[in-house]
CSV table of C-alpha atoms and ligand atoms in Angstrom, one decimal:
chain,number,residue,atom,x,y,z
A,1,MET,CA,-72.7,-3.3,46.7
A,2,PHE,CA,-69.0,-4.1,45.7
A,3,SER,CA,-67.7,-2.9,42.5
A,4,PHE,CA,-64.2,-3.0,41.2
A,5,GLN,CA,-62.5,-0.1,39.5
A,6,SER,CA,-58.8,-0.5,40.1
A,7,ILE,CA,-56.4,-2.1,42.5
A,8,ASN,CA,-55.6,1.2,44.1
A,9,LYS,CA,-59.3,1.9,44.9
A,10,TYR,CA,-59.8,-1.6,46.1
A,11,HIS,CA,-56.9,-1.3,48.5
A,12,SER,CA,-58.5,1.9,49.9
A,13,PHE,CA,-61.8,-0.1,50.3
A,14,LEU,CA,-59.9,-2.8,52.2
A,15,LYS,CA,-58.6,-0.2,54.7
A,16,GLU,CA,-62.3,0.5,55.6
A,17,ASN,CA,-63.6,-3.0,55.5
A,18,VAL,CA,-62.3,-5.7,57.9
A,19,ASP,CA,-63.9,-8.4,55.8
A,20,GLY,CA,-63.2,-6.7,52.4
A,21,CYS,CA,-61.5,-9.7,50.8
A,22,ILE,CA,-64.4,-11.9,51.5
A,23,ILE,CA,-66.8,-9.3,50.2
A,24,ALA,CA,-64.7,-9.2,47.0
A,25,VAL,CA,-64.5,-13.0,46.6
A,26,ASP,CA,-68.2,-13.4,47.2
A,27,HIS,CA,-68.9,-10.8,44.7
A,28,PHE,CA,-66.8,-12.4,42.0
A,29,LEU,CA,-68.2,-15.9,42.7
A,30,ILE,CA,-71.7,-14.6,42.2
A,31,GLU,CA,-70.7,-12.9,39.0
A,32,ILE,CA,-68.9,-15.9,37.6
A,33,GLU,CA,-72.0,-18.0,38.3
A,34,LYS,CA,-74.3,-15.5,36.7
A,35,LYS,CA,-72.1,-15.4,33.5
A,36,LYS,CA,-71.3,-19.1,33.4
A,37,HIS,CA,-72.7,-19.2,29.8
A,38,LEU,CA,-69.8,-17.1,28.6
A,39,ASN,CA,-67.6,-20.2,29.3
A,40,SER,CA,-64.7,-18.1,30.3
A,41,PHE,CA,-63.7,-20.4,33.3
A,42,LEU,CA,-62.9,-24.1,33.0
A,43,GLU,CA,-62.8,-24.4,36.7
A,44,VAL,CA,-63.5,-22.1,39.7
A,45,PHE,CA,-61.5,-22.6,42.9
A,46,ALA,CA,-64.4,-21.3,45.0
A,47,GLU,CA,-63.8,-22.9,48.3
A,48,GLU,CA,-60.1,-22.2,48.4
A,49,ALA,CA,-60.6,-18.6,47.3
A,50,ILE,CA,-63.0,-18.1,50.2
A,51,ILE,CA,-60.5,-19.6,52.7
A,52,ARG,CA,-57.7,-17.5,51.3
A,53,ALA,CA,-59.9,-14.3,51.5
A,54,LYS,CA,-60.5,-15.1,55.2
A,55,GLU,CA,-56.8,-15.5,55.9
A,56,LEU,CA,-56.0,-12.3,54.1
A,57,ASP,CA,-58.7,-10.4,56.0
A,58,GLU,CA,-57.2,-11.8,59.2
A,59,LYS,CA,-53.7,-10.7,58.1
A,60,ARG,CA,-54.9,-7.1,57.8
A,61,ARG,CA,-56.7,-7.3,61.2
A,62,LEU,CA,-53.4,-8.4,62.8
A,63,GLY,CA,-51.5,-5.5,61.2
A,64,LYS,CA,-49.1,-7.7,59.4
A,65,PRO,CA,-47.2,-6.4,56.4
A,66,LEU,CA,-49.4,-6.8,53.2
A,67,GLY,CA,-48.3,-7.9,49.8
A,68,ARG,CA,-48.5,-5.6,46.8
A,69,LEU,CA,-51.4,-7.6,45.3
A,70,HIS,CA,-53.1,-8.0,48.7
A,71,GLY,CA,-56.5,-9.6,48.1
A,72,VAL,CA,-56.4,-9.0,44.4
A,73,VAL,CA,-58.7,-11.6,42.7
A,74,VAL,CA,-56.8,-13.1,39.7
A,75,GLY,CA,-57.7,-15.7,37.0
A,76,ILE,CA,-55.1,-17.7,35.2
A,77,LYS,CA,-55.1,-19.1,31.7
A,78,ASP,CA,-55.3,-22.9,31.5
A,79,VAL,CA,-51.7,-23.1,30.4
A,80,ILE,CA,-50.2,-21.9,33.7
A,81,CYS,CA,-49.2,-24.5,36.3
A,82,TYR,CA,-50.8,-24.2,39.7
A,83,LYS,CA,-49.7,-27.0,42.1
A,84,GLY,CA,-52.5,-29.5,42.9
A,85,HIS,CA,-54.8,-28.1,40.2
A,86,VAL,CA,-55.6,-29.4,36.8
A,87,VAL,CA,-53.9,-27.7,33.9
A,88,SER,CA,-55.2,-28.9,30.5
A,89,ALA,CA,-54.1,-26.3,27.9
A,90,GLY,CA,-57.6,-26.4,26.7
A,91,SER,CA,-56.9,-29.9,25.4
A,92,LYS,CA,-58.4,-33.4,25.8
A,93,ILE,CA,-54.9,-34.8,25.9
A,94,LEU,CA,-54.3,-33.1,29.3
A,95,GLU,CA,-57.9,-33.2,30.6
A,96,ASN,CA,-56.9,-35.1,33.7
A,97,PHE,CA,-53.4,-33.8,34.3
A,98,THR,CA,-52.8,-32.2,37.7
A,99,SER,CA,-49.8,-29.9,38.1
A,100,ILE,CA,-47.2,-31.0,40.7
A,101,TYR,CA,-45.6,-27.5,41.0
A,102,ASN,CA,-46.3,-23.9,40.7
A,103,ALA,CA,-45.3,-21.7,37.8
A,104,THR,CA,-43.0,-18.9,38.9
A,105,VAL,CA,-45.7,-16.4,38.2
A,106,VAL,CA,-48.1,-18.3,40.5
A,107,GLU,CA,-45.5,-18.3,43.2
A,108,LYS,CA,-45.0,-14.6,42.8
A,109,LEU,CA,-48.8,-13.9,42.8
A,110,LEU,CA,-49.2,-15.9,45.9
A,111,GLN,CA,-46.2,-14.3,47.7
A,112,GLU,CA,-47.8,-10.9,47.2
A,113,ASP,CA,-51.1,-12.0,48.6
A,114,ALA,CA,-53.2,-12.5,45.4
A,115,ILE,CA,-56.2,-14.8,45.4
A,116,ILE,CA,-56.3,-17.2,42.4
A,117,ILE,CA,-60.0,-17.7,41.7
A,118,GLY,CA,-59.9,-20.1,38.8
A,119,ARG,CA,-58.4,-21.3,35.5
A,120,GLN,CA,-59.6,-19.9,32.3
A,121,ASN,CA,-60.6,-21.3,28.9
A,122,CYS,CA,-58.3,-20.9,26.0
A,123,ASP,CA,-57.6,-22.2,22.5
A,124,GLU,CA,-55.9,-25.7,22.7
A,125,PHE,CA,-52.2,-25.2,23.4
A,126,ALA,CA,-52.7,-21.5,22.9
A,127,MET,CA,-53.1,-22.0,19.2
A,128,GLY,CA,-55.8,-19.8,17.8
A,129,SER,CA,-57.3,-16.4,17.4
A,130,SER,CA,-60.9,-17.0,18.5
A,131,ASN,CA,-61.1,-19.5,21.3
A,132,GLU,CA,-63.0,-21.8,19.0
A,133,ASN,CA,-60.1,-24.4,19.2
A,134,SER,CA,-60.7,-25.1,22.9
A,135,ALA,CA,-61.6,-28.8,23.5
A,136,PHE,CA,-64.0,-27.4,26.2
A,137,GLY,CA,-66.2,-25.1,24.0
A,138,VAL,CA,-66.0,-21.6,22.6
A,139,VAL,CA,-65.9,-18.6,24.9
A,140,ARG,CA,-68.4,-15.8,24.2
A,141,ASN,CA,-67.6,-12.1,23.9
A,142,ALA,CA,-69.7,-10.4,26.7
A,143,ILE,CA,-70.4,-7.3,24.6
A,144,ASP,CA,-72.0,-9.5,21.9
A,145,GLU,CA,-72.4,-13.1,22.7
A,146,SER,CA,-72.7,-14.2,19.2
A,147,ARG,CA,-69.1,-13.1,18.7
A,148,VAL,CA,-65.7,-14.5,19.5
A,149,PRO,CA,-63.6,-12.9,22.3
A,150,GLY,CA,-60.4,-13.4,20.3
A,151,GLY,CA,-57.8,-15.9,21.3
A,152,SER,CA,-56.0,-17.7,22.4
A,153,SER,CA,-56.4,-16.2,25.9
A,154,GLY,CA,-60.2,-15.6,25.4
A,155,GLY,CA,-61.4,-16.8,28.7
A,156,SER,CA,-58.9,-14.5,30.5
A,157,ALA,CA,-59.9,-11.5,28.5
A,158,VAL,CA,-63.6,-12.1,28.9
A,159,SER,CA,-63.1,-12.5,32.7
A,160,VAL,CA,-61.8,-8.9,33.0
A,161,GLN,CA,-64.3,-7.6,30.4
A,162,ALA,CA,-67.3,-9.1,32.2
A,163,GLY,CA,-66.1,-8.2,35.7
A,164,LEU,CA,-65.4,-11.8,36.8
A,165,THR,CA,-61.8,-11.1,38.0
A,166,MET,CA,-59.8,-8.0,38.7
A,167,ILE,CA,-56.9,-9.1,36.5
A,168,SER,CA,-56.0,-12.2,34.5
A,169,LEU,CA,-52.9,-13.8,33.3
A,170,GLY,CA,-52.7,-15.1,29.7
A,171,SER,CA,-49.9,-16.0,27.4
A,172,ASP,CA,-48.9,-14.3,24.1
A,173,THR,CA,-46.9,-16.1,21.5
A,174,GLY,CA,-48.2,-14.1,18.5
A,175,GLY,CA,-50.9,-11.9,19.9
A,176,SER,CA,-52.9,-14.0,22.3
A,177,VAL,CA,-53.1,-11.4,25.0
A,178,ARG,CA,-53.3,-8.2,22.8
A,179,GLN,CA,-55.8,-9.5,20.2
A,180,PRO,CA,-58.5,-10.7,22.7
A,181,ALA,CA,-57.9,-7.5,24.8
A,182,ASP,CA,-58.7,-5.6,21.6
A,183,PHE,CA,-61.8,-7.6,20.9
A,184,CYS,CA,-63.1,-7.3,24.5
A,185,GLY,CA,-62.2,-3.7,25.2
A,186,VAL,CA,-59.6,-4.2,28.0
A,187,VAL,CA,-55.9,-3.6,28.4
A,188,GLY,CA,-53.6,-6.5,27.3
A,189,LEU,CA,-49.9,-6.3,27.9
A,190,LYS,CA,-47.2,-8.6,26.5
A,191,PRO,CA,-43.9,-7.7,28.1
A,192,SER,CA,-40.4,-8.1,26.5
A,193,TYR,CA,-39.3,-11.7,25.9
A,194,GLY,CA,-37.3,-12.5,29.0
A,195,ARG,CA,-39.1,-10.1,31.4
A,196,ILE,CA,-41.2,-12.8,33.0
A,197,SER,CA,-40.2,-16.4,33.7
A,198,ARG,CA,-41.9,-19.0,31.5
A,199,TYR,CA,-41.3,-21.7,34.1
A,200,GLY,CA,-44.6,-23.5,34.6
A,201,LEU,CA,-46.1,-22.1,31.3
A,202,ILE,CA,-47.0,-24.9,29.0
A,203,ALA,CA,-44.8,-24.3,25.9
A,204,TYR,CA,-46.2,-23.5,22.5
A,205,ALA,CA,-43.2,-21.9,20.8
A,206,SER,CA,-40.5,-21.3,23.4
A,207,SER,CA,-38.6,-18.5,21.7
A,208,PHE,CA,-41.9,-16.5,21.3
A,209,ASP,CA,-44.0,-17.3,24.4
A,210,GLN,CA,-44.4,-14.7,27.1
A,211,ILE,CA,-47.0,-14.5,29.9
A,212,GLY,CA,-49.1,-11.4,29.7
A,213,ILE,CA,-51.6,-9.4,31.7
A,214,PHE,CA,-55.2,-8.4,31.2
A,215,SER,CA,-56.6,-5.5,33.2
A,216,LYS,CA,-59.0,-2.6,33.2
A,217,THR,CA,-56.4,0.0,33.7
A,218,VAL,CA,-52.7,0.5,32.7
A,219,GLU,CA,-51.8,1.1,36.3
A,220,ASP,CA,-53.1,-2.4,37.3
A,221,ALA,CA,-51.1,-4.0,34.5
A,222,ALA,CA,-48.0,-2.1,35.6
A,223,LEU,CA,-48.4,-3.2,39.2
A,224,CYS,CA,-48.9,-6.8,38.3
A,225,LEU,CA,-46.0,-6.7,35.9
A,226,GLU,CA,-43.6,-5.5,38.6
A,227,VAL,CA,-44.8,-8.4,40.8
A,228,ILE,CA,-44.4,-11.2,38.3
A,229,SER,CA,-41.3,-10.0,36.4
A,230,GLY,CA,-37.6,-10.8,37.2
A,231,VAL,CA,-34.8,-13.4,37.4
A,232,ASP,CA,-35.6,-17.0,38.0
A,233,ASP,CA,-33.3,-19.9,38.5
A,234,PHE,CA,-35.8,-22.1,36.7
A,235,ASP,CA,-35.7,-20.1,33.4
A,236,SER,CA,-32.4,-19.1,32.0
A,237,THR,CA,-34.0,-17.0,29.3
A,238,VAL,CA,-35.2,-14.4,31.9
A,239,SER,CA,-33.2,-11.2,31.9
A,240,GLU,CA,-31.2,-10.1,34.8
A,241,LYS,CA,-32.2,-6.6,34.3
A,242,PRO,CA,-33.6,-5.1,37.5
A,243,VAL,CA,-37.4,-4.7,37.6
A,244,PRO,CA,-38.5,-1.1,37.8
A,245,ALA,CA,-41.4,0.0,40.1
A,246,TYR,CA,-43.6,0.2,36.9
A,247,ALA,CA,-46.7,1.5,38.7
A,248,ALA,CA,-44.9,4.3,40.6
A,249,GLU,CA,-43.1,5.3,37.4
A,250,LEU,CA,-46.5,6.1,35.8
A,251,LYS,CA,-46.7,9.1,38.1
A,252,THR,CA,-44.3,11.3,36.2
A,253,THR,CA,-45.1,14.6,34.5
A,254,PRO,CA,-46.4,14.1,31.0
A,255,ARG,CA,-43.9,14.6,28.2
A,256,LYS,CA,-43.7,14.6,24.4
A,257,TYR,CA,-43.0,11.2,22.7
A,258,LYS,CA,-41.3,10.3,19.4
A,259,ILE,CA,-43.6,7.9,17.8
A,260,ALA,CA,-43.5,6.1,14.4
A,261,TYR,CA,-46.1,4.1,12.5
A,262,PHE,CA,-45.7,1.8,9.6
A,263,ILE,CA,-47.3,3.1,6.4
A,264,GLN,CA,-48.0,-0.3,5.1
A,265,ALA,CA,-49.7,-1.3,8.3
A,266,LEU,CA,-52.1,1.6,8.1
A,267,GLU,CA,-52.6,1.3,4.4
A,268,HIS,CA,-53.1,-2.4,4.4
A,269,PRO,CA,-56.2,-3.4,2.3
A,270,GLY,CA,-57.3,-5.8,5.0
A,271,LEU,CA,-57.7,-3.1,7.6
A,272,ASP,CA,-61.3,-1.9,8.3
A,273,PRO,CA,-61.6,1.6,6.8
A,274,GLU,CA,-63.3,3.0,9.8
A,275,MET,CA,-60.5,1.7,12.0
A,276,ARG,CA,-58.0,3.3,9.6
A,277,ALA,CA,-59.8,6.6,9.8
A,278,LYS,CA,-60.0,6.7,13.7
A,279,ILE,CA,-56.3,5.8,14.0
A,280,THR,CA,-55.4,8.4,11.4
A,281,HIS,CA,-57.4,10.9,13.4
A,282,LEU,CA,-55.5,10.0,16.6
A,283,ILE,CA,-52.2,10.4,14.8
A,284,ASN,CA,-53.2,14.0,13.9
A,285,GLN,CA,-54.4,14.7,17.4
A,286,LEU,CA,-51.1,13.5,18.8
A,287,LYS,CA,-49.2,15.8,16.4
A,288,LEU,CA,-51.3,18.7,17.3
A,289,ALA,CA,-50.5,17.9,21.0
A,290,GLY,CA,-46.8,18.3,20.2
A,291,HIS,CA,-45.7,14.7,19.9
A,292,THR,CA,-43.7,13.6,16.9
A,293,VAL,CA,-45.5,11.0,14.9
A,294,ASP,CA,-43.7,10.0,11.7
A,295,PRO,CA,-44.7,7.5,8.9
A,296,ILE,CA,-42.0,4.9,8.2
A,297,GLU,CA,-41.7,2.3,5.4
A,298,PHE,CA,-42.2,-1.4,6.3
A,299,ASP,CA,-42.1,-3.4,3.2
A,300,LEU,CA,-41.9,-6.7,5.1
A,301,LEU,CA,-45.4,-6.6,6.5
A,302,ASN,CA,-46.7,-9.4,4.2
A,303,HIS,CA,-43.9,-11.7,5.2
A,304,ILE,CA,-44.3,-11.6,8.9
A,305,VAL,CA,-47.3,-13.9,9.3
A,306,PRO,CA,-45.8,-16.7,7.1
A,307,THR,CA,-42.5,-16.3,9.1
A,308,TYR,CA,-44.3,-16.5,12.3
A,309,TYR,CA,-46.2,-19.7,11.3
A,310,VAL,CA,-43.1,-21.4,10.0
A,311,LEU,CA,-41.1,-20.8,13.2
A,312,THR,CA,-43.9,-21.3,15.7
A,313,THR,CA,-45.2,-24.6,14.2
A,314,ALA,CA,-41.6,-25.9,14.0
A,315,GLU,CA,-41.1,-25.1,17.7
A,316,ALA,CA,-44.5,-26.5,18.5
A,317,SER,CA,-43.9,-29.8,16.8
A,318,SER,CA,-40.9,-30.3,19.0
A,319,ASN,CA,-42.5,-29.0,22.2
A,320,LEU,CA,-45.7,-31.1,21.8
A,321,SER,CA,-43.8,-34.3,21.2
A,322,ARG,CA,-43.6,-34.7,25.0
A,323,PHE,CA,-47.4,-35.5,25.0
A,324,ASP,CA,-46.8,-39.1,23.9
A,325,ALA,CA,-49.2,-40.9,26.2
A,326,VAL,CA,-46.2,-42.3,28.1
A,327,ARG,CA,-44.8,-39.3,30.0
A,328,PHE,CA,-47.9,-37.1,29.8
A,329,GLY,CA,-51.3,-37.2,28.5
A,330,TYR,CA,-54.2,-39.3,27.4
A,331,ARG,CA,-53.6,-42.8,26.3
A,332,ALA,CA,-56.0,-44.5,23.9
A,333,PRO,CA,-57.1,-48.0,24.8
A,334,LEU,CA,-54.5,-50.3,23.3
A,335,VAL,CA,-55.5,-52.4,20.3
A,336,ASN,CA,-52.3,-54.2,20.1
A,337,SER,CA,-48.9,-53.8,21.7
A,338,ASP,CA,-47.2,-51.8,18.9
A,339,LEU,CA,-45.6,-48.6,20.4
A,340,ASN,CA,-46.1,-46.6,17.2
A,341,ASP,CA,-49.8,-47.5,17.0
A,342,MET,CA,-50.2,-46.5,20.6
A,343,TYR,CA,-48.6,-43.0,19.9
A,344,LYS,CA,-50.7,-42.6,16.8
A,345,ALA,CA,-54.0,-43.6,18.4
A,346,SER,CA,-53.4,-41.5,21.5
A,347,ARG,CA,-52.2,-38.4,19.8
A,348,SER,CA,-55.0,-38.5,17.1
A,349,ALA,CA,-57.7,-38.9,19.8
A,350,GLY,CA,-56.1,-36.4,22.3
A,351,PHE,CA,-55.1,-33.5,20.0
A,352,GLY,CA,-57.7,-31.4,18.2
A,353,LYS,CA,-57.6,-30.7,14.5
A,354,GLU,CA,-55.7,-27.3,14.6
A,355,VAL,CA,-53.0,-28.7,16.9
A,356,GLN,CA,-52.5,-31.7,14.7
A,357,ARG,CA,-52.3,-29.5,11.6
A,358,ARG,CA,-49.6,-27.4,13.2
A,359,ILE,CA,-47.6,-30.3,14.5
A,360,MET,CA,-47.6,-31.7,10.9
A,361,LEU,CA,-46.6,-28.4,9.3
A,362,GLY,CA,-43.9,-27.9,11.9
A,363,THR,CA,-42.5,-31.4,11.3
A,364,PHE,CA,-42.6,-30.7,7.6
A,365,VAL,CA,-40.7,-27.4,7.7
A,366,LEU,CA,-38.1,-29.1,9.9
A,367,SER,CA,-37.7,-32.2,7.7
A,368,ALA,CA,-34.3,-32.7,6.0
A,369,GLY,CA,-35.4,-31.8,2.5
A,370,TYR,CA,-37.3,-28.6,3.4
A,371,PHE,CA,-35.3,-27.3,6.3
A,372,ASP,CA,-33.4,-24.7,4.4
A,373,ALA,CA,-36.2,-23.6,2.2
A,374,TYR,CA,-38.6,-22.9,5.1
A,375,PHE,CA,-37.0,-23.0,8.6
A,376,THR,CA,-33.7,-21.4,7.7
A,377,LYS,CA,-35.3,-18.8,5.5
A,378,ALA,CA,-37.8,-17.9,8.2
A,379,GLN,CA,-34.9,-17.5,10.7
A,380,GLN,CA,-33.3,-15.1,8.3
A,381,VAL,CA,-36.4,-13.0,7.9
A,382,ARG,CA,-36.7,-13.0,11.7
A,383,ARG,CA,-33.1,-11.4,11.9
A,384,ILE,CA,-34.1,-8.9,9.2
A,385,LEU,CA,-37.1,-7.9,11.3
A,386,LEU,CA,-35.0,-7.5,14.4
A,387,ASN,CA,-32.6,-5.2,12.4
A,388,LYS,CA,-35.7,-3.2,11.3
A,389,SER,CA,-36.7,-2.7,14.9
A,390,ILE,CA,-33.2,-1.7,16.0
A,391,GLU,CA,-33.3,0.9,13.1
A,392,VAL,CA,-36.7,2.3,14.1
A,393,PHE,CA,-35.9,2.5,17.8
A,394,ALA,CA,-32.6,4.3,17.2
A,395,LYS,CA,-34.9,7.2,16.2
A,396,TYR,CA,-38.2,6.6,17.9
A,397,GLU,CA,-39.5,5.5,21.3
A,398,ALA,CA,-42.7,3.8,20.2
A,399,ILE,CA,-44.4,2.3,17.2
A,400,ILE,CA,-48.2,2.5,17.1
A,401,SER,CA,-50.6,0.5,14.9
A,402,PRO,CA,-54.0,-1.1,15.0
A,403,THR,CA,-53.9,-4.3,17.2
A,404,VAL,CA,-56.1,-6.3,14.9
A,405,PRO,CA,-57.4,-5.4,11.4
A,406,SER,CA,-61.1,-5.9,12.3
A,407,THR,CA,-63.4,-5.9,15.2
A,408,ALA,CA,-64.6,-9.2,16.9
A,409,PHE,CA,-66.1,-11.6,14.3
A,410,LYS,CA,-69.0,-13.9,14.7
A,411,ILE,CA,-68.5,-17.4,16.2
A,412,GLY,CA,-68.1,-19.7,13.2
A,413,GLU,CA,-67.4,-16.9,10.7
A,414,LYS,CA,-63.8,-17.8,10.1
A,415,SER,CA,-63.4,-21.3,11.4
A,416,ASP,CA,-63.2,-22.9,7.9
A,417,ASP,CA,-60.8,-20.3,6.6
A,418,GLN,CA,-57.4,-20.7,8.2
A,419,VAL,CA,-55.7,-18.1,6.1
A,420,ALA,CA,-58.3,-15.4,7.1
A,421,MET,CA,-57.8,-16.5,10.7
A,422,PHE,CA,-54.0,-16.2,10.5
A,423,LEU,CA,-54.3,-12.8,8.9
A,424,ALA,CA,-55.9,-11.5,12.1
A,425,ASP,CA,-52.4,-11.7,13.6
A,426,ILE,CA,-50.8,-9.4,11.1
A,427,TYR,CA,-50.1,-6.5,13.5
A,428,THR,CA,-49.3,-8.5,16.7
A,429,VAL,CA,-46.7,-11.1,15.6
A,430,PHE,CA,-43.9,-8.5,14.9
A,431,ALA,CA,-43.5,-7.9,18.6
A,432,ASN,CA,-43.1,-11.7,19.3
A,433,LEU,CA,-40.7,-12.2,16.4
A,434,VAL,CA,-38.4,-9.5,17.7
A,435,GLY,CA,-39.1,-10.0,21.4
A,436,ILE,CA,-40.1,-6.4,22.2
A,437,PRO,CA,-42.9,-5.4,24.6
A,438,ALA,CA,-46.3,-4.5,23.2
A,439,ILE,CA,-49.7,-3.5,24.6
A,440,SER,CA,-53.3,-3.1,23.3
A,441,ILE,CA,-55.2,-0.3,25.0
A,442,PRO,CA,-59.0,0.1,24.5
A,443,MET,CA,-59.2,3.5,22.8
A,444,PHE,CA,-62.0,3.3,20.3
A,445,THR,CA,-65.5,2.2,19.6
A,446,HIS,CA,-66.5,1.2,16.1
A,447,SER,CA,-69.9,2.3,14.7
A,448,ASN,CA,-70.9,-1.4,14.9
A,449,GLY,CA,-70.8,-0.9,18.7
A,450,LEU,CA,-67.7,-3.0,19.2
A,451,PRO,CA,-64.5,-1.8,20.9
A,452,PHE,CA,-61.0,-1.9,19.4
A,453,GLY,CA,-57.6,-1.0,20.6
A,454,LEU,CA,-54.5,0.8,19.7
A,455,GLN,CA,-51.3,-1.3,19.8
A,456,ILE,CA,-48.1,0.3,21.1
A,457,MET,CA,-44.6,-1.3,20.9
A,458,THR,CA,-41.4,0.0,22.5
A,459,ASN,CA,-37.8,-1.2,22.4
A,460,HIS,CA,-36.6,-4.2,24.4
A,461,PHE,CA,-37.2,-3.7,28.1
A,462,GLU,CA,-38.6,-0.3,27.6
A,463,GLU,CA,-41.9,-1.3,29.5
A,464,THR,CA,-41.7,1.9,31.5
A,465,ALA,CA,-42.1,4.2,28.4
A,466,LEU,CA,-44.7,1.7,27.0
A,467,LEU,CA,-46.8,2.0,30.2
A,468,GLN,CA,-46.3,5.7,30.5
A,469,LEU,CA,-47.5,6.4,27.0
A,470,SER,CA,-50.4,4.1,27.3
A,471,ASP,CA,-51.5,5.7,30.6
A,472,HIS,CA,-51.2,9.1,29.0
A,473,LEU,CA,-53.3,8.1,26.0
A,474,MET,CA,-56.0,6.4,28.1
A,475,ASN,CA,-56.5,9.3,30.6
B,1,LIG,N1,-53.2,-16.5,16.9
B,1,LIG,C1,-51.8,-16.9,17.0
B,1,LIG,C2,-51.7,-18.3,16.8
B,1,LIG,O1,-52.6,-19.0,16.7
B,1,LIG,C3,-51.4,-16.4,18.4
B,1,LIG,C4,-51.3,-17.4,19.5
B,1,LIG,C5,-50.7,-17.0,20.7
B,1,LIG,O2,-50.3,-15.9,20.9
B,1,LIG,N2,-50.6,-17.9,21.7
B,1,LIG,O3,-50.5,-18.8,16.8
């Protein structure tokens, strides 16, 4: 019986098994079928995954050089373009849209011998924290199927959680990798803004969006990160900084870290008391083990969620204007020949409620009379937050916090309360606002039986330290 623990162990298994990739793909196809009701996949590329597995087994048999992700079975969130495959962003408006090119991350995965097994369900245009905004149905948390998996990359998180893929790619604009990773008890990594190319990622808020990784272990996330990072002629926001060998760099001797935590984050009244207690206990243990862990003031905590929603909806209203039923997307049957009516009818029928709300909010904050009051003000707060992070990282290597203030909630529990839903992002949006890397690692189990994570953030492009500390804490 095949079972997946880590890419490293799988690679040892492949050395012993000439048809190892086929065994793995068959295994995952069976599991995906068995757990279909979780709704984590929108489409499974079964036939082509089998063909690819056979080719890869043959490549090993012939003794050819193997890619770093040789035979690794990967799922991709339905916002990442894969040539010749549908990419719908969880939306009716793109339901029948087929991608004509590969995202850079897809190119890189394929170059390193990965097997892409399917596209995964998500909140429409990556807007949401529960996967309830998908036009193709909610995704269920495999630990308790009456609960949400988090969002927006819920399908990708559940796939790793339920053993349906080895790793998955999601996207994180305000927490969409870390928050579902937290709810599902897996690792979720959002790298620095500019680490990974966004070419071929359907845009939500371009100055925030980053592709991220779900995995069972930190080492697998590190290996995937080094494969998909790096310069790209198609995305000028990617950094030219060389990509370290993240996985190999995990194998250094353990050291003592200088860690900070925000007092206001830990004392926030919205934080589940048991989560607070467990994280406080961890802080004490870290101190006993010789690490520096200091409390620092962060009086802007209550401003970050509003800042995030002003800026991201503004960017979204502009990004989503391209879905006009002319260049892309669903076109409603024409009642008359007026162009404005055609736009209205198509966009009203194609976009779901949450996406429409955000487009309207974004248009409002950008409108002439309100631009300075909302958009400019939010940009100023974003700069203050960046200054804060520069100040903290002058003294500390890492900031720790809860990832989300509560464990996974029930399906339907928050769908009528937007503000409550937005507050679930309170700890995650900071990293996107300032562009630093952040991770959620599954460290805890609540007395309600649900997992929750620890969030760690480091300075820009300090992914090595982020992954080393994460690996140290998880082992
Ligand atoms: N929950 C946040 C939102 O709805 C995060 C989304 C994301 O990271 N894509 O905007």
